[in-house]
Amino acid sequence: MTEKEFRNEEAVLDIHDRPKPAHWIGLSLQHLFTMFGATVLVPILVGIDPGIALVSSGLGTMVYLFVTKGKIPAYLGSSFAFIAAMQMLMKSDGYPAIAQGAITTGLVYLIVSLIIKKIGSDWLDKILPPIVVGPVVMVIGLGLASNAANNAMFNNGEYDFKYIAVALLTLGLTIFYNMFFKGFLGLIPILLGIVSGYLIALAFGIVDVEPIKEAAWLAMPNFEIPFVQYQPKLYLNAITTMAPIAFVTMTEHIGHLMVLNKLTKRNFFQEPGLSKTLMGDGAAQIVAGLVGGPPVTSYGENIGVLAITRVHSVFVIGGAAVFAVGLGFVGKLSAVILSIPGPVISGISFVLFGVIAASGLKILIDNQINFDKKKNLLIASVILVIGIGGLVFKLNTFELSSMALATVLGIILNLILPETARSEEKSV
């Protein structure tokens, strides 16, 4: 059976299934609302216009879908891995330096993709067996758990009962919608949860509506296009600062692909191939840098939506990308979504991140990993504690995130540890 002929019967809408027009809008908005908070947080922290970040994420996702021939349901949003480097460059040289760094990281992706196209990706099976993949997927889901919990509890550093009440009510309603609604409503529990949580937050008085009133209906994003808004020049510091981080985000890229492989019952490392997925990600980063946005990468939140709804359609992802670009020009709607308070997003995240973590656990169960073997126990233990604990490796401006560090250490341990510990060897 060819890739096009295969259909995942567990999916409500498989990768190439096209939803009905009315359903299409709701399903795409669900993805857009899910990723919005994280995608606009990055430019806010760096000092970039959130509107342009929306546009660049939408354009980046379209480029990714085009390069991967519409075979992978992945949405790309602003990458957190580059925040520290971008903040430093913004203070020293402004956005042109960030753009050059973003374009450089994209070029690194393209170079690595060409190398992989030449040598193949069979080596992945050796360095990423189930005992490494399962815990890494769990870390992807649980690594941000503490952030979700903190956003649900703290208002400017102070414990706020209203915040946790809104988060828990949002969580409860999202679970209710997921369990008891059917038909089209059963496909959009996340969107319904966000809308319900927002209304609850309004009732609790924790939504700042002033920016919504002040926002214009139509607003041109602050594009930063080379030779139009600025004259590019060489920023060697930007290149040396951001290029190494590309290898960190590549690790996250591979981790997200592993989750998607499990959800969709496909092997994207083989078709369309890791070279294509890296090329798509790299091209998207270059496009983001050319229009004025931060570097983009695939988003765990959107993978969680795929897992919960079992709607894996690339048409839905493409629709979310179109809405993101359009929304970048609608100031009033952008302000509404930007006003969604942290507790609402946290209530949704408790479900989304947990579902991803459960997918990692399922990998271990399906492959019948034997934890009586010390090698398996040690690899899983190191990955989980380092990844979830938030251990970060820093050297000057280079930073290896906890998820990337946990993955690298898991791979190393799997390659160097013997299959059987001395204490497990049977005496003659």
XYZ file of C-alpha atoms in Angstrom:
428
model
C 0.000 0.000 0.000
C 1.430 3.394 -1.000
C 1.573 6.400 1.312
C -1.307 8.046 -0.558
C -3.470 4.928 -0.336
C -2.931 4.482 3.418
C -5.545 5.960 5.706
C -5.364 6.024 9.479
C -8.772 4.662 10.471
C -8.369 5.994 14.018
C -8.350 9.574 12.698
C -11.601 11.493 12.315
C -9.978 13.426 9.473
C -6.743 11.959 8.169
C -3.903 13.982 6.676
C -5.388 14.412 3.194
C -9.066 14.594 4.207
C -10.716 17.908 3.421
C -13.334 19.078 5.989
C -16.634 20.684 5.093
C -16.278 24.476 4.652
C -18.172 25.421 7.831
C -16.263 22.825 9.868
C -13.008 23.873 8.247
C -13.249 27.392 9.689
C -13.882 26.214 13.243
C -11.161 23.564 13.181
C -8.583 25.994 11.791
C -9.488 28.685 14.326
C -9.014 26.085 17.056
C -5.380 25.623 15.992
C -4.880 29.369 15.652
C -6.214 30.155 19.131
C -4.181 27.326 20.665
C -0.843 28.587 19.374
C -1.610 32.298 19.622
C -0.516 32.874 23.207
C 2.920 31.331 22.808
C 3.555 32.753 19.341
C 2.872 36.364 20.365
C 4.682 35.985 23.707
C 8.050 35.603 21.974
C 7.894 38.913 20.050
C 6.539 40.696 23.140
C 9.575 39.522 25.165
C 11.971 40.495 22.381
C 10.363 43.782 21.306
C 8.957 42.738 17.929
C 5.438 43.554 16.729
C 3.139 40.596 17.641
C 1.183 41.236 14.443
C 4.194 40.491 12.264
C 4.890 37.361 14.324
C 1.415 36.122 13.398
C 2.034 36.866 9.728
C 5.440 35.180 9.754
C 4.086 32.084 11.524
C 1.311 31.773 8.938
C 3.665 32.291 6.006
C 6.213 29.925 7.564
C 3.581 27.213 7.971
C 2.496 27.620 4.339
C 6.115 27.304 3.185
C 6.576 24.209 5.356
C 3.446 22.566 3.960
C 4.601 23.362 0.412
C 8.121 21.980 0.868
C 6.868 18.801 2.590
C 4.247 18.395 -0.181
C 1.358 18.655 2.268
C 2.260 15.375 3.966
C 2.850 16.576 7.554
C 0.183 18.310 9.705
C 2.551 20.665 11.530
C 1.946 24.300 12.469
C 4.973 26.574 12.939
C 5.053 29.379 15.492
C 7.636 31.653 17.124
C 10.555 29.691 18.601
C 11.392 30.126 22.293
C 14.922 28.774 21.836
C 16.194 32.048 20.376
C 14.702 34.462 22.933
C 17.889 35.195 24.910
C 19.961 35.675 21.759
C 17.293 37.887 20.148
C 16.968 40.068 23.252
C 20.731 40.642 23.266
C 20.838 41.447 19.533
C 17.808 43.760 19.746
C 19.588 45.846 22.376
C 22.879 45.996 20.456
C 21.943 46.187 16.754
C 18.144 46.089 16.446
C 15.953 43.830 14.336
C 18.240 43.726 11.240
C 20.708 41.670 13.291
C 17.930 39.315 14.436
C 16.813 38.927 10.829
C 20.322 38.009 9.743
C 20.545 35.486 12.555
C 17.150 33.981 11.632
C 18.149 33.686 7.971
C 21.454 32.101 9.020
C 19.713 29.463 11.161
C 17.466 28.713 8.197
C 20.528 28.232 6.002
C 22.015 25.860 8.605
C 18.825 23.801 8.356
C 19.080 23.742 4.559
C 22.721 22.617 4.651
C 21.960 19.824 7.144
C 18.954 18.751 5.059
C 21.152 18.427 1.959
C 23.684 16.342 3.917
C 20.920 14.045 5.185
C 19.523 13.733 1.661
C 22.968 12.538 0.580
C 23.671 10.083 3.415
C 20.086 9.055 4.252
C 18.361 8.889 7.641
C 18.613 5.171 8.458
C 20.960 6.109 11.306
C 17.967 7.581 13.129
C 16.656 4.113 13.979
C 19.950 3.371 15.730
C 20.193 6.556 17.788
C 16.459 6.929 18.458
C 15.082 3.536 19.603
C 11.793 3.405 21.569
C 13.578 3.623 24.935
C 14.898 7.054 23.911
C 11.883 8.201 21.884
C 9.264 7.413 24.536
C 10.791 9.444 27.389
C 11.734 12.291 25.007
C 8.117 12.548 23.856
C 7.042 12.576 27.508
C 9.489 15.424 28.161
C 8.051 17.402 25.237
C 4.678 17.189 26.924
C 5.740 17.661 30.530
C 8.657 20.051 30.063
C 6.338 23.076 30.104
C 4.056 21.710 32.819
C 5.495 23.994 35.487
C 5.004 27.055 33.268
C 1.374 26.096 32.721
C 0.875 25.614 36.459
C 2.560 28.923 37.359
C 0.471 30.838 34.816
C -2.614 29.272 36.374
C -1.692 30.361 39.900
C 0.268 33.592 39.877
C -0.809 37.118 39.009
C 2.320 39.299 38.851
C 4.093 36.938 41.233
C 1.238 36.738 43.741
C -0.946 33.647 44.227
C -4.398 34.539 42.894
C -7.465 32.385 43.643
C -9.306 33.899 40.670
C -6.548 32.696 38.349
C -6.584 29.103 39.526
C -10.390 29.063 39.545
C -10.491 30.207 35.910
C -7.811 27.655 34.935
C -9.612 24.747 36.619
C -13.016 25.735 35.249
C -11.515 26.006 31.759
C -9.911 22.589 32.218
C -13.160 21.026 33.468
C -15.226 22.408 30.611
C -12.649 21.312 28.026
C -12.737 17.769 29.414
C -16.550 17.872 29.423
C -16.710 19.010 25.792
C -14.207 16.335 24.795
C -16.086 13.540 26.534
C -19.750 14.375 25.991
C -20.036 16.383 22.785
C -20.258 14.593 19.454
C -20.477 15.565 15.816
C -18.730 18.783 14.860
C -18.804 20.126 18.443
C -16.907 17.014 19.491
C -14.110 18.016 17.101
C -13.538 21.474 18.590
C -13.329 20.930 22.371
C -10.187 23.076 22.609
C -11.795 26.006 20.813
C -14.928 25.681 22.950
C -12.759 25.478 26.061
C -10.888 28.669 25.136
C -14.108 30.565 24.394
C -15.749 29.336 27.617
C -12.636 30.117 29.648
C -12.498 33.609 28.172
C -16.109 34.281 29.142
C -15.406 33.001 32.668
C -12.309 35.217 32.860
C -14.433 38.202 31.815
C -16.896 37.385 34.598
C -13.998 37.166 37.082
C -12.701 40.531 35.900
C -9.228 39.396 34.872
C -9.422 40.396 31.189
C -7.958 43.764 30.223
C -10.409 45.069 27.604
C -8.828 48.517 27.164
C -6.374 47.413 24.430
C -9.352 45.948 22.532
C -11.195 49.270 22.640
C -8.097 51.177 21.543
C -7.090 48.807 18.728
C -7.868 49.784 15.136
C -9.939 47.418 13.018
C -7.304 47.394 10.295
C -3.634 47.754 11.160
C -0.571 47.195 8.985
C 1.978 44.990 10.795
C 5.444 46.497 11.270
C 7.208 44.670 8.464
C 11.015 44.706 8.513
C 11.959 43.885 4.925
C 15.612 44.202 3.830
C 16.330 46.967 1.280
C 12.862 48.398 2.031
C 12.782 49.196 5.756
C 16.546 48.885 6.271
C 19.840 48.370 4.440
C 21.346 45.026 5.460
C 24.953 44.721 6.530
C 27.059 41.948 8.051
C 26.346 41.235 11.720
C 28.954 38.611 12.561
C 27.813 38.530 16.186
C 24.272 37.629 15.088
C 25.541 34.757 12.956
C 27.817 33.286 15.624
C 25.154 33.726 18.316
C 22.121 32.244 16.572
C 23.560 29.681 14.138
C 24.572 27.141 16.854
C 21.050 27.288 18.329
C 19.790 25.786 15.064
C 21.133 22.416 16.210
C 19.100 22.726 19.417
C 15.873 23.409 17.538
C 16.663 20.555 15.160
C 16.549 18.230 18.149
C 13.127 19.603 19.060
C 12.084 19.272 15.408
C 12.966 15.570 15.440
C 11.145 15.116 18.758
C 7.960 16.643 17.369
C 8.205 14.420 14.295
C 8.428 11.391 16.562
C 5.167 12.424 18.236
C 3.487 13.017 14.872
C 4.679 9.620 13.626
C 2.935 7.979 16.551
C -0.282 9.988 16.201
C -0.681 9.584 12.457
C 0.679 6.009 12.208
C 3.239 7.080 9.615
C 6.993 7.444 9.380
C 7.803 10.984 8.316
C 11.520 10.250 8.610
C 11.067 8.086 5.517
C 8.286 9.937 3.690
C 8.639 12.784 2.879
C 11.979 12.275 4.663
C 13.904 14.149 7.346
C 15.736 16.109 4.640
C 12.422 17.541 3.418
C 11.102 18.351 6.894
C 14.330 20.146 7.852
C 14.324 21.957 4.517
C 10.752 23.092 5.120
C 11.581 24.319 8.623
C 14.700 26.113 7.373
C 12.868 27.775 4.484
C 10.155 28.918 6.920
C 12.777 30.497 9.181
C 14.280 32.370 6.229
C 10.858 33.688 5.210
C 10.191 34.822 8.793
C 13.500 36.693 8.855
C 12.760 38.369 5.521
C 9.408 39.829 6.626
C 10.336 40.888 10.161
C 9.312 37.990 12.400
C 11.230 35.791 14.852
C 12.489 32.328 13.800
C 9.695 29.741 13.710
C 9.454 26.087 14.677
C 6.813 23.363 15.059
C 4.525 23.727 18.079
C 3.732 21.179 20.781
C 0.398 22.871 21.536
C -0.865 22.150 18.038
C 0.333 18.558 18.233
C -1.765 18.257 21.394
C -4.816 19.461 19.442
C -4.167 16.756 16.823
C -3.974 14.121 19.547
C -7.169 15.165 21.328
C -9.394 15.813 18.316
C -7.925 13.128 16.000
C -8.239 15.697 13.207
C -4.924 15.416 11.338
C -5.890 17.227 8.136
C -3.234 19.434 6.523
C -6.121 21.466 5.110
C -7.019 22.457 8.667
C -3.390 23.428 9.373
C -3.264 25.402 6.116
C -6.489 27.164 7.073
C -4.987 28.168 10.426
C -1.976 29.591 8.555
C -4.228 31.671 6.290
C -6.165 32.981 9.296
C -2.892 33.852 11.066
C -1.717 35.972 8.133
C -5.105 37.686 7.854
C -5.337 38.270 11.581
C -2.006 40.082 11.512
C -3.809 42.869 9.627
C -6.945 42.971 11.827
C -5.934 44.928 14.885
C -9.194 44.498 16.778
C -9.262 40.694 16.498
C -5.562 40.460 17.308
C -6.214 42.501 20.451
C -9.074 40.197 21.488
C -6.930 37.083 21.182
C -3.968 38.829 22.780
C -6.220 39.601 25.755
C -6.841 35.909 26.499
C -5.449 35.649 30.057
C -2.802 33.131 31.101
C -5.132 30.993 33.265
C -7.334 30.209 30.249
C -4.339 29.086 28.184
C -3.053 27.114 31.193
C -6.354 25.295 31.617
C -6.123 24.186 27.999
C -2.415 23.368 28.312
C -3.034 20.927 31.176
C -4.838 18.773 28.625
C -2.634 19.415 25.585
C 0.714 18.809 27.281
C -0.628 15.811 29.182
C -1.863 14.137 26.011
C 1.579 14.476 24.421
C 3.210 12.980 27.523
C 0.732 10.086 27.464
C 1.724 9.453 23.824
C 5.312 8.950 24.976
C 4.150 6.507 27.632
C 2.186 4.641 24.964
C 5.360 4.243 22.894
C 7.036 2.469 25.810
C 4.008 0.239 26.385
C 3.498 -0.639 22.715
C 7.160 -1.628 22.349
C 7.060 -3.613 25.605
C 10.135 -1.904 27.033
C 11.546 -3.993 29.871
C 12.381 -1.732 32.821
C 13.907 -4.620 34.727
C 16.918 -4.026 32.456
C 19.193 -1.436 34.045
C 20.119 0.131 30.705
C 16.485 0.961 29.929
C 15.826 2.176 33.467
C 18.860 4.488 33.485
C 18.175 5.993 30.046
C 14.544 6.759 30.858
C 15.434 8.128 34.300
C 18.047 10.558 32.999
C 15.870 11.813 30.135
C 12.805 12.355 32.319
C 14.471 14.099 35.259
C 16.747 16.354 33.211
C 14.051 17.165 30.665
C 11.240 17.837 33.125
C 13.517 19.308 35.790
C 14.628 22.068 33.440
C 18.401 21.522 33.487
C 19.939 23.905 30.948
C 23.483 23.855 29.538
C 24.911 27.327 28.849
C 28.233 28.353 27.351
C 28.503 32.091 26.645
C 25.516 32.875 24.399
C 24.979 29.225 23.425
C 22.213 27.531 25.338
C 21.031 23.923 25.195
C 17.435 23.664 26.397
C 16.467 20.986 28.908
C 14.567 19.029 26.247
C 17.499 19.116 23.834
C 19.996 18.245 26.589
C 17.856 15.333 27.776
C 17.612 14.030 24.205
C 21.353 14.293 23.588
C 22.204 12.523 26.859
C 19.617 9.811 26.153
C 21.147 9.177 22.730
C 24.679 9.046 24.175
C 23.676 6.656 26.973
C 21.889 4.374 24.524
C 24.993 4.200 22.302
C 27.639 3.695 24.999
C 25.912 1.559 27.644
C 26.141 -2.227 27.225
C 22.896 -4.116 26.742
C 23.446 -5.998 29.995
C 24.911 -4.591 33.207
C 27.634 -6.593 34.975
C 25.294 -7.223 37.880
C 22.750 -8.721 35.492
C 25.174 -11.215 33.960
C 24.570 -14.792 34.999
C 27.506 -16.343 36.782
C 28.875 -19.492 35.194
